[in-house]
Amino acid sequence: MAAVCLLLVAFIHLLSFYSQAEGNDDVFKCVKISEQPAFSHPKLKHHQLQTTPNIPMFPGNGVPNSHSIVSPGACPLGQVPIHVNTPSSQLLDKNTGVKYTAAVSTIPGKKTYRGGAAFYGVFNPPVTLMQSSRASIMVQNGPESQLNSIEAGWAVHPDLYGDNNTRLTAYWTEDDFQTTGCYNLLCPGFVQLDSSVFLGKSFPLDSLPTMKSIAIIQDKVTGNWWLVAGVDLILPLGYWPKELFDYLALGAEVVKHGGQTITYLEGLDRPPMGTGRYPDDWKVPGFTWIQYVNDSYQLVQAERGEMMAILDSVCYDLQQYTTAGAVPKEGIRYGGPGGTPEKCKQLPPPKPRDL
């Protein structure tokens, strides 16, 4: 199984460690599932642990809905890994700064969605301190001041991880990043269940670029939001309990796929996104086989008429395309080199070019 090794990041002093495992370039501790950070969240005081997801199968994954995700792996059965490296920056719980986006989104106010899925390209753009570059699926609901949001994908984030590796990264907030907002398991929230695939583990740089699979899907029975990722075997890694959210508990109004950069100091140049090249110069897909989970909890192909493009800087570009076949599949290429603050303030042409 060519599953991606991932890590969870947490406050170690909150936990008692029971065994230790070592990754290729990171060290993590194995803790009992019931003693991970999530269960110290006040909203999860009475939360009942869910170990089997009720979600549709991702195409080609071969993982049935009844698949038990508490399985042997890097940690012993019944335990999950927690990253031992402590945060190195006060930026870790913030998702604010100068942001630029190249993505496609469902049209707000049209439908209720229960998630999104895609195969996505994993890249390693050069990023410096006080910058981050990422690609993710995002599900959102709620008014702007109380926005509930979950995102998951890859990120290069030196302030978060202390290096320039590309790592599987997740983020959530329940109030548009005002008083809440947390990467991975930096604060209580995400419930990790798989013992062999973890948030925070770096992708092998010698294998990039590569294509992976990822999905965020709401459970049909419990309402929890599952993170699903992998390569050959696609695994449910864990979930965000519905109790964390007022609006996402009811489903998502918006599902996005695409790239984003954040610069934490106004005067710094904006970092590269995706491959670091414009799509015209680099034909590797950013996201392909884009799908949504409809209000009947079924995976359906994205349709161009239900997608709107988000592109807010000439420093990046976005191309939408359709793969022909018996079932047309929507995809995007995105990215760009970044640039100076002055250049990146310039708006792109009204609509991204279709292929």
mmCIF file of C-alpha atoms in Angstrom:
data_model
loop_
_atom_site.group_PDB
_atom_site.id
_atom_site.type_symbol
_atom_site.label_atom_id
_atom_site.label_comp_id
_atom_site.label_asym_id
_atom_site.label_seq_id
_atom_site.Cartn_x
_atom_site.Cartn_y
_atom_site.Cartn_z
ATOM 1 C CA MET A 1 0.000 0.000 0.000
ATOM 2 C CA ALA A 2 1.405 3.324 -1.072
ATOM 3 C CA ALA A 3 -0.483 5.312 1.521
ATOM 4 C CA VAL A 4 0.830 8.727 2.396
ATOM 5 C CA CYS A 5 2.298 9.026 5.907
ATOM 6 C CA LEU A 6 0.924 12.037 7.707
ATOM 7 C CA LEU A 7 1.335 13.513 11.187
ATOM 8 C CA LEU A 8 -0.779 15.236 13.752
ATOM 9 C CA VAL A 9 0.498 18.426 15.407
ATOM 10 C CA ALA A 10 -0.527 19.048 19.033
ATOM 11 C CA PHE A 11 0.399 20.547 22.359
ATOM 12 C CA ILE A 12 2.466 17.726 23.823
ATOM 13 C CA HIS A 13 2.228 18.875 27.412
ATOM 14 C CA LEU A 14 -1.489 18.039 27.391
ATOM 15 C CA LEU A 15 -0.883 14.382 26.657
ATOM 16 C CA SER A 16 0.528 11.247 28.238
ATOM 17 C CA PHE A 17 2.531 9.232 25.758
ATOM 18 C CA TYR A 18 2.337 5.454 25.694
ATOM 19 C CA SER A 19 4.683 4.509 22.874
ATOM 20 C CA GLN A 20 6.869 6.142 20.270
ATOM 21 C CA ALA A 21 7.227 5.770 16.515
ATOM 22 C CA GLU A 22 9.576 7.477 14.106
ATOM 23 C CA GLY A 23 8.867 8.640 10.572
ATOM 24 C CA ASN A 24 11.426 9.268 7.863
ATOM 25 C CA ASP A 25 12.045 12.890 8.790
ATOM 26 C CA ASP A 26 9.818 13.492 11.819
ATOM 27 C CA VAL A 27 9.200 12.051 15.229
ATOM 28 C CA PHE A 28 5.757 11.501 16.676
ATOM 29 C CA LYS A 29 4.312 9.901 19.796
ATOM 30 C CA CYS A 30 1.546 7.324 19.917
ATOM 31 C CA VAL A 31 -1.277 8.047 22.354
ATOM 32 C CA LYS A 32 -4.535 6.352 23.160
ATOM 33 C CA ILE A 33 -7.344 7.461 20.856
ATOM 34 C CA SER A 34 -9.392 8.641 23.832
ATOM 35 C CA GLU A 35 -6.561 10.863 25.092
ATOM 36 C CA GLN A 36 -5.905 12.938 21.963
ATOM 37 C CA PRO A 37 -6.484 16.726 22.140
ATOM 38 C CA ALA A 38 -9.975 16.704 20.570
ATOM 39 C CA PHE A 39 -11.662 15.413 23.687
ATOM 40 C CA SER A 40 -10.565 18.356 25.812
ATOM 41 C CA HIS A 41 -12.723 20.724 23.715
ATOM 42 C CA PRO A 42 -15.676 21.949 25.854
ATOM 43 C CA LYS A 43 -18.150 21.264 23.026
ATOM 44 C CA LEU A 44 -17.021 17.646 22.860
ATOM 45 C CA LYS A 45 -17.541 16.817 26.519
ATOM 46 C CA HIS A 46 -20.338 14.398 25.648
ATOM 47 C CA HIS A 47 -19.173 13.480 22.146
ATOM 48 C CA GLN A 48 -19.444 9.799 21.267
ATOM 49 C CA LEU A 49 -16.412 8.507 19.377
ATOM 50 C CA GLN A 50 -17.242 7.333 15.850
ATOM 51 C CA THR A 51 -14.989 4.648 14.391
ATOM 52 C CA THR A 52 -16.796 3.707 11.165
ATOM 53 C CA PRO A 53 -17.807 6.332 8.579
ATOM 54 C CA ASN A 54 -21.119 6.434 6.736
ATOM 55 C CA ILE A 55 -19.910 8.132 3.565
ATOM 56 C CA PRO A 56 -19.970 7.350 -0.171
ATOM 57 C CA MET A 57 -16.964 5.611 -1.693
ATOM 58 C CA PHE A 58 -14.472 7.759 -3.513
ATOM 59 C CA PRO A 59 -14.180 6.424 -7.097
ATOM 60 C CA GLY A 60 -11.484 3.798 -7.348
ATOM 61 C CA ASN A 61 -10.705 3.576 -3.668
ATOM 62 C CA GLY A 62 -12.081 0.098 -3.003
ATOM 63 C CA VAL A 63 -12.893 1.097 0.586
ATOM 64 C CA PRO A 64 -16.467 0.105 1.529
ATOM 65 C CA ASN A 65 -18.623 2.284 3.751
ATOM 66 C CA SER A 66 -18.245 -0.225 6.574
ATOM 67 C CA HIS A 67 -14.426 -0.053 6.521
ATOM 68 C CA SER A 68 -13.126 0.185 10.086
ATOM 69 C CA ILE A 69 -10.415 2.806 10.245
ATOM 70 C CA VAL A 70 -8.988 1.779 13.602
ATOM 71 C CA SER A 71 -6.361 -0.486 12.082
ATOM 72 C CA PRO A 72 -2.716 -1.421 12.692
ATOM 73 C CA GLY A 73 -0.111 0.920 11.226
ATOM 74 C CA ALA A 74 2.617 3.223 12.463
ATOM 75 C CA CYS A 75 1.045 3.167 15.926
ATOM 76 C CA PRO A 76 -0.286 0.132 17.811
ATOM 77 C CA LEU A 77 -3.962 -0.716 17.515
ATOM 78 C CA GLY A 78 -6.071 1.727 19.513
ATOM 79 C CA GLN A 79 -3.450 4.495 19.441
ATOM 80 C CA VAL A 80 -2.842 7.441 17.104
ATOM 81 C CA PRO A 81 0.253 9.556 16.361
ATOM 82 C CA ILE A 82 0.856 13.044 17.717
ATOM 83 C CA HIS A 83 3.633 15.228 16.294
ATOM 84 C CA VAL A 84 6.219 15.992 18.973
ATOM 85 C CA ASN A 85 7.565 19.210 17.446
ATOM 86 C CA THR A 86 6.179 22.228 19.265
ATOM 87 C CA PRO A 87 4.961 25.303 17.377
ATOM 88 C CA SER A 88 7.634 27.844 16.509
ATOM 89 C CA SER A 89 5.418 30.846 15.766
ATOM 90 C CA GLN A 90 2.410 32.700 17.134
ATOM 91 C CA LEU A 91 1.024 32.602 13.591
ATOM 92 C CA LEU A 92 0.128 28.972 13.957
ATOM 93 C CA ASP A 93 -3.466 29.483 15.023
ATOM 94 C CA LYS A 94 -4.117 32.236 12.473
ATOM 95 C CA ASN A 95 -5.193 32.037 8.876
ATOM 96 C CA THR A 96 -5.102 35.798 8.340
ATOM 97 C CA GLY A 97 -2.740 37.937 6.271
ATOM 98 C CA VAL A 98 -2.560 39.069 2.658
ATOM 99 C CA LYS A 99 -4.321 36.259 0.777
ATOM 100 C CA TYR A 100 -4.605 35.444 -2.909
ATOM 101 C CA THR A 101 -6.697 32.643 -4.357
ATOM 102 C CA ALA A 102 -6.975 30.723 -7.633
ATOM 103 C CA ALA A 103 -9.869 28.299 -7.220
ATOM 104 C CA VAL A 104 -13.281 27.164 -8.375
ATOM 105 C CA SER A 105 -16.290 27.284 -6.087
ATOM 106 C CA THR A 106 -19.894 26.248 -6.016
ATOM 107 C CA ILE A 107 -22.277 29.190 -6.380
ATOM 108 C CA PRO A 108 -23.390 30.397 -2.931
ATOM 109 C CA GLY A 109 -27.070 30.140 -2.139
ATOM 110 C CA LYS A 110 -27.898 27.589 -4.851
ATOM 111 C CA LYS A 111 -27.645 24.198 -3.141
ATOM 112 C CA THR A 112 -26.670 22.374 0.026
ATOM 113 C CA TYR A 113 -23.609 20.148 -0.294
ATOM 114 C CA ARG A 114 -22.316 17.355 1.912
ATOM 115 C CA GLY A 115 -18.700 17.577 0.783
ATOM 116 C CA GLY A 116 -16.241 17.606 -2.069
ATOM 117 C CA ALA A 117 -13.595 15.306 -3.534
ATOM 118 C CA ALA A 118 -10.870 15.353 -6.182
ATOM 119 C CA PHE A 119 -7.513 14.039 -7.291
ATOM 120 C CA TYR A 120 -4.976 16.813 -6.818
ATOM 121 C CA GLY A 121 -1.408 17.636 -7.740
ATOM 122 C CA VAL A 122 1.120 17.944 -4.926
ATOM 123 C CA PHE A 123 3.927 20.453 -5.538
ATOM 124 C CA ASN A 124 6.759 22.075 -3.593
ATOM 125 C CA PRO A 125 6.880 25.811 -4.373
ATOM 126 C CA PRO A 126 9.752 27.758 -2.738
ATOM 127 C CA VAL A 127 8.364 29.617 0.265
ATOM 128 C CA THR A 128 10.136 31.719 2.906
ATOM 129 C CA LEU A 129 9.316 32.581 6.505
ATOM 130 C CA MET A 130 6.187 34.682 6.980
ATOM 131 C CA GLN A 131 4.660 33.128 3.865
ATOM 132 C CA SER A 132 2.626 30.019 3.081
ATOM 133 C CA SER A 133 1.417 28.368 -0.113
ATOM 134 C CA ARG A 134 -1.208 25.665 -0.238
ATOM 135 C CA ALA A 135 -3.817 23.757 -2.203
ATOM 136 C CA SER A 136 -6.973 22.435 -0.628
ATOM 137 C CA ILE A 137 -10.586 21.429 -0.708
ATOM 138 C CA MET A 138 -12.704 23.724 1.438
ATOM 139 C CA VAL A 139 -16.274 23.375 2.761
ATOM 140 C CA GLN A 140 -18.022 26.414 4.228
ATOM 141 C CA ASN A 141 -21.344 27.645 5.581
ATOM 142 C CA GLY A 142 -22.656 30.562 7.602
ATOM 143 C CA PRO A 143 -22.712 34.375 7.456
ATOM 144 C CA GLU A 144 -19.393 36.136 6.972
ATOM 145 C CA SER A 145 -18.876 37.049 10.639
ATOM 146 C CA GLN A 146 -19.718 33.501 11.786
ATOM 147 C CA LEU A 147 -18.286 31.527 8.894
ATOM 148 C CA ASN A 148 -17.764 27.815 9.544
ATOM 149 C CA SER A 149 -14.914 26.532 7.390
ATOM 150 C CA ILE A 150 -12.883 23.324 7.007
ATOM 151 C CA GLU A 151 -10.033 22.978 4.535
ATOM 152 C CA ALA A 152 -7.591 20.172 3.847
ATOM 153 C CA GLY A 153 -4.830 19.546 1.314
ATOM 154 C CA TRP A 154 -1.113 20.246 1.122
ATOM 155 C CA ALA A 155 0.798 23.258 2.400
ATOM 156 C CA VAL A 156 4.340 24.611 2.437
ATOM 157 C CA HIS A 157 4.399 26.646 5.653
ATOM 158 C CA PRO A 158 7.826 27.316 7.238
ATOM 159 C CA ASP A 159 6.382 29.151 10.246
ATOM 160 C CA LEU A 160 4.112 26.221 11.063
ATOM 161 C CA TYR A 161 6.484 23.334 10.389
ATOM 162 C CA GLY A 162 9.969 24.841 10.582
ATOM 163 C CA ASP A 163 10.936 23.718 7.068
ATOM 164 C CA ASN A 164 9.993 23.998 3.398
ATOM 165 C CA ASN A 165 8.588 20.491 3.001
ATOM 166 C CA THR A 166 5.172 19.968 1.467
ATOM 167 C CA ARG A 167 2.905 18.482 4.119
ATOM 168 C CA LEU A 168 -0.689 17.325 4.297
ATOM 169 C CA THR A 169 -2.356 20.065 6.294
ATOM 170 C CA ALA A 170 -5.847 20.811 7.563
ATOM 171 C CA TYR A 171 -7.449 23.904 9.046
ATOM 172 C CA TRP A 172 -10.813 24.767 10.590
ATOM 173 C CA THR A 173 -12.638 27.715 12.146
ATOM 174 C CA GLU A 174 -16.133 28.264 13.502
ATOM 175 C CA ASP A 175 -16.208 32.094 13.368
ATOM 176 C CA ASP A 176 -14.276 33.262 10.284
ATOM 177 C CA PHE A 177 -10.912 33.143 12.114
ATOM 178 C CA GLN A 178 -11.953 35.764 14.692
ATOM 179 C CA THR A 179 -11.491 33.800 17.924
ATOM 180 C CA THR A 180 -11.100 30.287 16.529
ATOM 181 C CA GLY A 181 -8.853 28.862 13.854
ATOM 182 C CA CYS A 182 -6.516 25.927 14.089
ATOM 183 C CA TYR A 183 -4.130 23.879 11.943
ATOM 184 C CA ASN A 184 -4.095 20.092 12.283
ATOM 185 C CA LEU A 185 -4.322 19.271 15.993
ATOM 186 C CA LEU A 186 -2.702 22.447 17.246
ATOM 187 C CA CYS A 187 -5.868 22.930 19.283
ATOM 188 C CA PRO A 188 -8.658 20.479 20.195
ATOM 189 C CA GLY A 189 -11.055 19.673 17.365
ATOM 190 C CA PHE A 190 -10.052 17.064 14.781
ATOM 191 C CA VAL A 191 -10.449 13.434 15.884
ATOM 192 C CA GLN A 192 -7.630 11.294 14.438
ATOM 193 C CA LEU A 193 -8.497 7.611 14.062
ATOM 194 C CA ASP A 194 -6.267 6.011 11.440
ATOM 195 C CA SER A 195 -2.991 4.838 12.937
ATOM 196 C CA SER A 196 -0.893 4.881 9.774
ATOM 197 C CA VAL A 197 -1.822 8.074 7.883
ATOM 198 C CA PHE A 198 -1.513 11.361 9.726
ATOM 199 C CA LEU A 199 -1.826 15.114 9.315
ATOM 200 C CA GLY A 200 1.492 16.931 9.077
ATOM 201 C CA LYS A 201 3.707 14.277 7.507
ATOM 202 C CA SER A 202 5.789 15.551 4.603
ATOM 203 C CA PHE A 203 5.385 14.197 1.094
ATOM 204 C CA PRO A 204 8.675 12.736 -0.225
ATOM 205 C CA LEU A 205 10.264 15.588 -2.173
ATOM 206 C CA ASP A 206 11.880 13.216 -4.663
ATOM 207 C CA SER A 207 8.389 12.046 -5.722
ATOM 208 C CA LEU A 208 6.954 15.493 -6.469
ATOM 209 C CA PRO A 209 4.992 16.497 -8.433
ATOM 210 C CA THR A 210 2.542 13.692 -7.889
ATOM 211 C CA MET A 211 -1.212 13.105 -7.830
ATOM 212 C CA LYS A 212 -3.069 12.245 -4.626
ATOM 213 C CA SER A 213 -6.699 11.963 -3.646
ATOM 214 C CA ILE A 214 -8.576 13.916 -1.018
ATOM 215 C CA ALA A 215 -12.131 14.486 0.140
ATOM 216 C CA ILE A 216 -14.047 16.158 2.951
ATOM 217 C CA ILE A 217 -17.428 14.443 3.355
ATOM 218 C CA GLN A 218 -20.199 14.812 5.905
ATOM 219 C CA ASP A 219 -21.354 11.611 7.581
ATOM 220 C CA LYS A 220 -24.918 10.708 6.597
ATOM 221 C CA VAL A 221 -25.779 9.402 10.076
ATOM 222 C CA THR A 222 -23.780 11.467 12.577
ATOM 223 C CA GLY A 223 -23.210 14.733 10.694
ATOM 224 C CA ASN A 224 -19.478 14.656 11.439
ATOM 225 C CA TRP A 225 -17.113 15.836 8.673
ATOM 226 C CA TRP A 226 -14.643 13.141 7.530
ATOM 227 C CA LEU A 227 -11.210 13.731 6.030
ATOM 228 C CA VAL A 228 -10.454 11.098 3.386
ATOM 229 C CA ALA A 229 -7.051 10.890 1.686
ATOM 230 C CA GLY A 230 -4.599 8.460 0.131
ATOM 231 C CA VAL A 231 -2.922 7.106 -2.966
ATOM 232 C CA ASP A 232 -3.684 3.496 -3.939
ATOM 233 C CA LEU A 233 -5.881 2.824 -0.910
ATOM 234 C CA ILE A 234 -7.932 5.834 0.116
ATOM 235 C CA LEU A 235 -8.517 5.964 3.854
ATOM 236 C CA PRO A 236 -10.831 7.913 6.155
ATOM 237 C CA LEU A 237 -8.254 9.468 8.493
ATOM 238 C CA GLY A 238 -10.573 10.996 11.070
ATOM 239 C CA TYR A 239 -13.216 13.671 11.407
ATOM 240 C CA TRP A 240 -14.270 17.052 12.729
ATOM 241 C CA PRO A 241 -17.262 16.502 15.057
ATOM 242 C CA LYS A 242 -20.427 18.338 14.054
ATOM 243 C CA GLU A 243 -20.652 19.817 17.565
ATOM 244 C CA LEU A 244 -17.837 22.210 16.612
ATOM 245 C CA PHE A 245 -20.042 23.988 14.083
ATOM 246 C CA ASP A 246 -23.382 25.789 14.071
ATOM 247 C CA TYR A 247 -23.761 26.024 10.286
ATOM 248 C CA LEU A 248 -21.667 23.195 8.844
ATOM 249 C CA ALA A 249 -23.678 20.815 10.992
ATOM 250 C CA LEU A 250 -26.458 21.556 8.469
ATOM 251 C CA GLY A 251 -24.262 20.985 5.415
ATOM 252 C CA ALA A 252 -22.079 23.215 3.251
ATOM 253 C CA GLU A 253 -23.251 26.106 1.109
ATOM 254 C CA VAL A 254 -19.849 26.459 -0.585
ATOM 255 C CA VAL A 255 -17.287 23.871 -1.718
ATOM 256 C CA LYS A 256 -13.989 25.134 -3.173
ATOM 257 C CA HIS A 257 -11.031 23.478 -4.914
ATOM 258 C CA GLY A 258 -7.841 25.396 -5.589
ATOM 259 C CA GLY A 259 -4.720 27.167 -4.424
ATOM 260 C CA GLN A 260 -4.026 29.992 -2.009
ATOM 261 C CA THR A 261 -1.059 32.000 -0.783
ATOM 262 C CA ILE A 262 -0.794 33.967 2.449
ATOM 263 C CA THR A 263 1.824 36.600 3.312
ATOM 264 C CA TYR A 264 1.970 37.546 6.975
ATOM 265 C CA LEU A 265 3.951 40.780 6.539
ATOM 266 C CA GLU A 266 2.535 43.387 4.164
ATOM 267 C CA GLY A 267 5.908 44.410 2.713
ATOM 268 C CA LEU A 268 7.063 40.918 1.713
ATOM 269 C CA ASP A 269 6.799 39.615 -1.839
ATOM 270 C CA ARG A 270 3.922 37.229 -2.400
ATOM 271 C CA PRO A 271 5.008 33.573 -2.637
ATOM 272 C CA PRO A 272 4.625 31.176 -5.574
ATOM 273 C CA MET A 273 1.455 29.099 -5.847
ATOM 274 C CA GLY A 274 1.102 25.552 -7.168
ATOM 275 C CA THR A 275 4.040 24.699 -9.423
ATOM 276 C CA GLY A 276 5.296 28.268 -9.198
ATOM 277 C CA ARG A 277 4.501 28.724 -12.896
ATOM 278 C CA TYR A 278 1.479 29.982 -14.754
ATOM 279 C CA PRO A 279 -0.725 27.171 -16.138
ATOM 280 C CA ASP A 280 0.310 28.044 -19.703
ATOM 281 C CA ASP A 281 3.867 27.073 -18.819
ATOM 282 C CA TRP A 282 3.135 23.906 -16.858
ATOM 283 C CA LYS A 283 0.416 21.454 -17.831
ATOM 284 C CA VAL A 284 0.319 19.308 -14.672
ATOM 285 C CA PRO A 285 -3.272 19.235 -13.328
ATOM 286 C CA GLY A 286 -3.970 21.125 -10.137
ATOM 287 C CA PHE A 287 -7.245 19.344 -9.400
ATOM 288 C CA THR A 288 -8.864 16.761 -11.629
ATOM 289 C CA TRP A 289 -12.045 14.692 -11.419
ATOM 290 C CA ILE A 290 -13.631 17.396 -9.250
ATOM 291 C CA GLN A 291 -16.725 16.107 -7.496
ATOM 292 C CA TYR A 292 -19.304 17.216 -4.978
ATOM 293 C CA VAL A 293 -21.397 15.294 -2.471
ATOM 294 C CA ASN A 294 -24.994 16.375 -3.017
ATOM 295 C CA ASP A 295 -27.733 16.768 -0.430
ATOM 296 C CA SER A 296 -28.616 13.093 -0.915
ATOM 297 C CA TYR A 297 -25.081 12.146 0.170
ATOM 298 C CA GLN A 298 -24.109 10.953 -3.311
ATOM 299 C CA LEU A 299 -20.829 11.739 -5.083
ATOM 300 C CA VAL A 300 -21.631 13.574 -8.320
ATOM 301 C CA GLN A 301 -19.449 15.029 -11.056
ATOM 302 C CA ALA A 302 -18.928 18.781 -10.957
ATOM 303 C CA GLU A 303 -20.684 20.645 -13.762
ATOM 304 C CA ARG A 304 -19.237 23.782 -15.317
ATOM 305 C CA GLY A 305 -22.499 25.673 -14.945
ATOM 306 C CA GLU A 306 -22.451 25.138 -11.179
ATOM 307 C CA MET A 307 -18.870 26.379 -10.741
ATOM 308 C CA MET A 308 -17.610 29.938 -10.422
ATOM 309 C CA ALA A 309 -13.968 30.938 -10.764
ATOM 310 C CA ILE A 310 -12.094 32.860 -8.048
ATOM 311 C CA LEU A 311 -8.938 34.640 -9.222
ATOM 312 C CA ASP A 312 -7.855 37.900 -7.604
ATOM 313 C CA SER A 313 -4.281 38.666 -8.721
ATOM 314 C CA VAL A 314 -2.220 38.830 -11.922
ATOM 315 C CA CYS A 315 0.539 37.030 -10.018
ATOM 316 C CA TYR A 316 -1.439 33.798 -10.494
ATOM 317 C CA ASP A 317 -3.694 32.233 -13.093
ATOM 318 C CA LEU A 318 -6.456 29.647 -13.333
ATOM 319 C CA GLN A 319 -7.604 27.462 -16.195
ATOM 320 C CA GLN A 320 -10.694 25.282 -16.144
ATOM 321 C CA TYR A 321 -10.903 22.287 -18.448
ATOM 322 C CA THR A 322 -13.126 19.297 -19.129
ATOM 323 C CA THR A 323 -11.770 15.803 -19.750
ATOM 324 C CA ALA A 324 -13.793 14.180 -22.514
ATOM 325 C CA GLY A 325 -15.223 10.696 -22.120
ATOM 326 C CA ALA A 326 -18.381 8.787 -21.334
ATOM 327 C CA VAL A 327 -18.591 10.879 -18.163
ATOM 328 C CA PRO A 328 -17.024 14.364 -18.622
ATOM 329 C CA LYS A 329 -14.838 15.350 -15.698
ATOM 330 C CA GLU A 330 -14.043 18.889 -14.593
ATOM 331 C CA GLY A 331 -10.537 19.961 -13.623
ATOM 332 C CA ILE A 332 -8.392 23.033 -13.070
ATOM 333 C CA ARG A 333 -4.789 24.103 -13.494
ATOM 334 C CA TYR A 334 -3.678 26.978 -11.302
ATOM 335 C CA GLY A 335 -0.590 28.706 -9.993
ATOM 336 C CA GLY A 336 1.971 31.404 -10.625
ATOM 337 C CA PRO A 337 5.279 32.871 -9.500
ATOM 338 C CA GLY A 338 3.973 35.452 -7.036
ATOM 339 C CA GLY A 339 5.635 38.854 -7.049
ATOM 340 C CA THR A 340 5.887 42.231 -5.394
ATOM 341 C CA PRO A 341 3.010 43.632 -3.355
ATOM 342 C CA GLU A 342 2.428 46.293 -6.011
ATOM 343 C CA LYS A 343 2.279 43.829 -8.878
ATOM 344 C CA CYS A 344 0.043 41.351 -7.098
ATOM 345 C CA LYS A 345 -2.507 44.028 -6.271
ATOM 346 C CA GLN A 346 -3.332 44.197 -9.973
ATOM 347 C CA LEU A 347 -6.505 42.361 -10.916
ATOM 348 C CA PRO A 348 -6.509 39.651 -13.600
ATOM 349 C CA PRO A 349 -8.717 39.669 -16.697
ATOM 350 C CA PRO A 350 -12.444 39.307 -15.893
ATOM 351 C CA LYS A 351 -12.588 35.548 -16.558
ATOM 352 C CA PRO A 352 -9.899 32.841 -16.424
ATOM 353 C CA ARG A 353 -9.242 31.162 -19.750
ATOM 354 C CA ASP A 354 -10.922 27.848 -20.432
ATOM 355 C CA LEU A 355 -9.056 25.136 -22.301
#
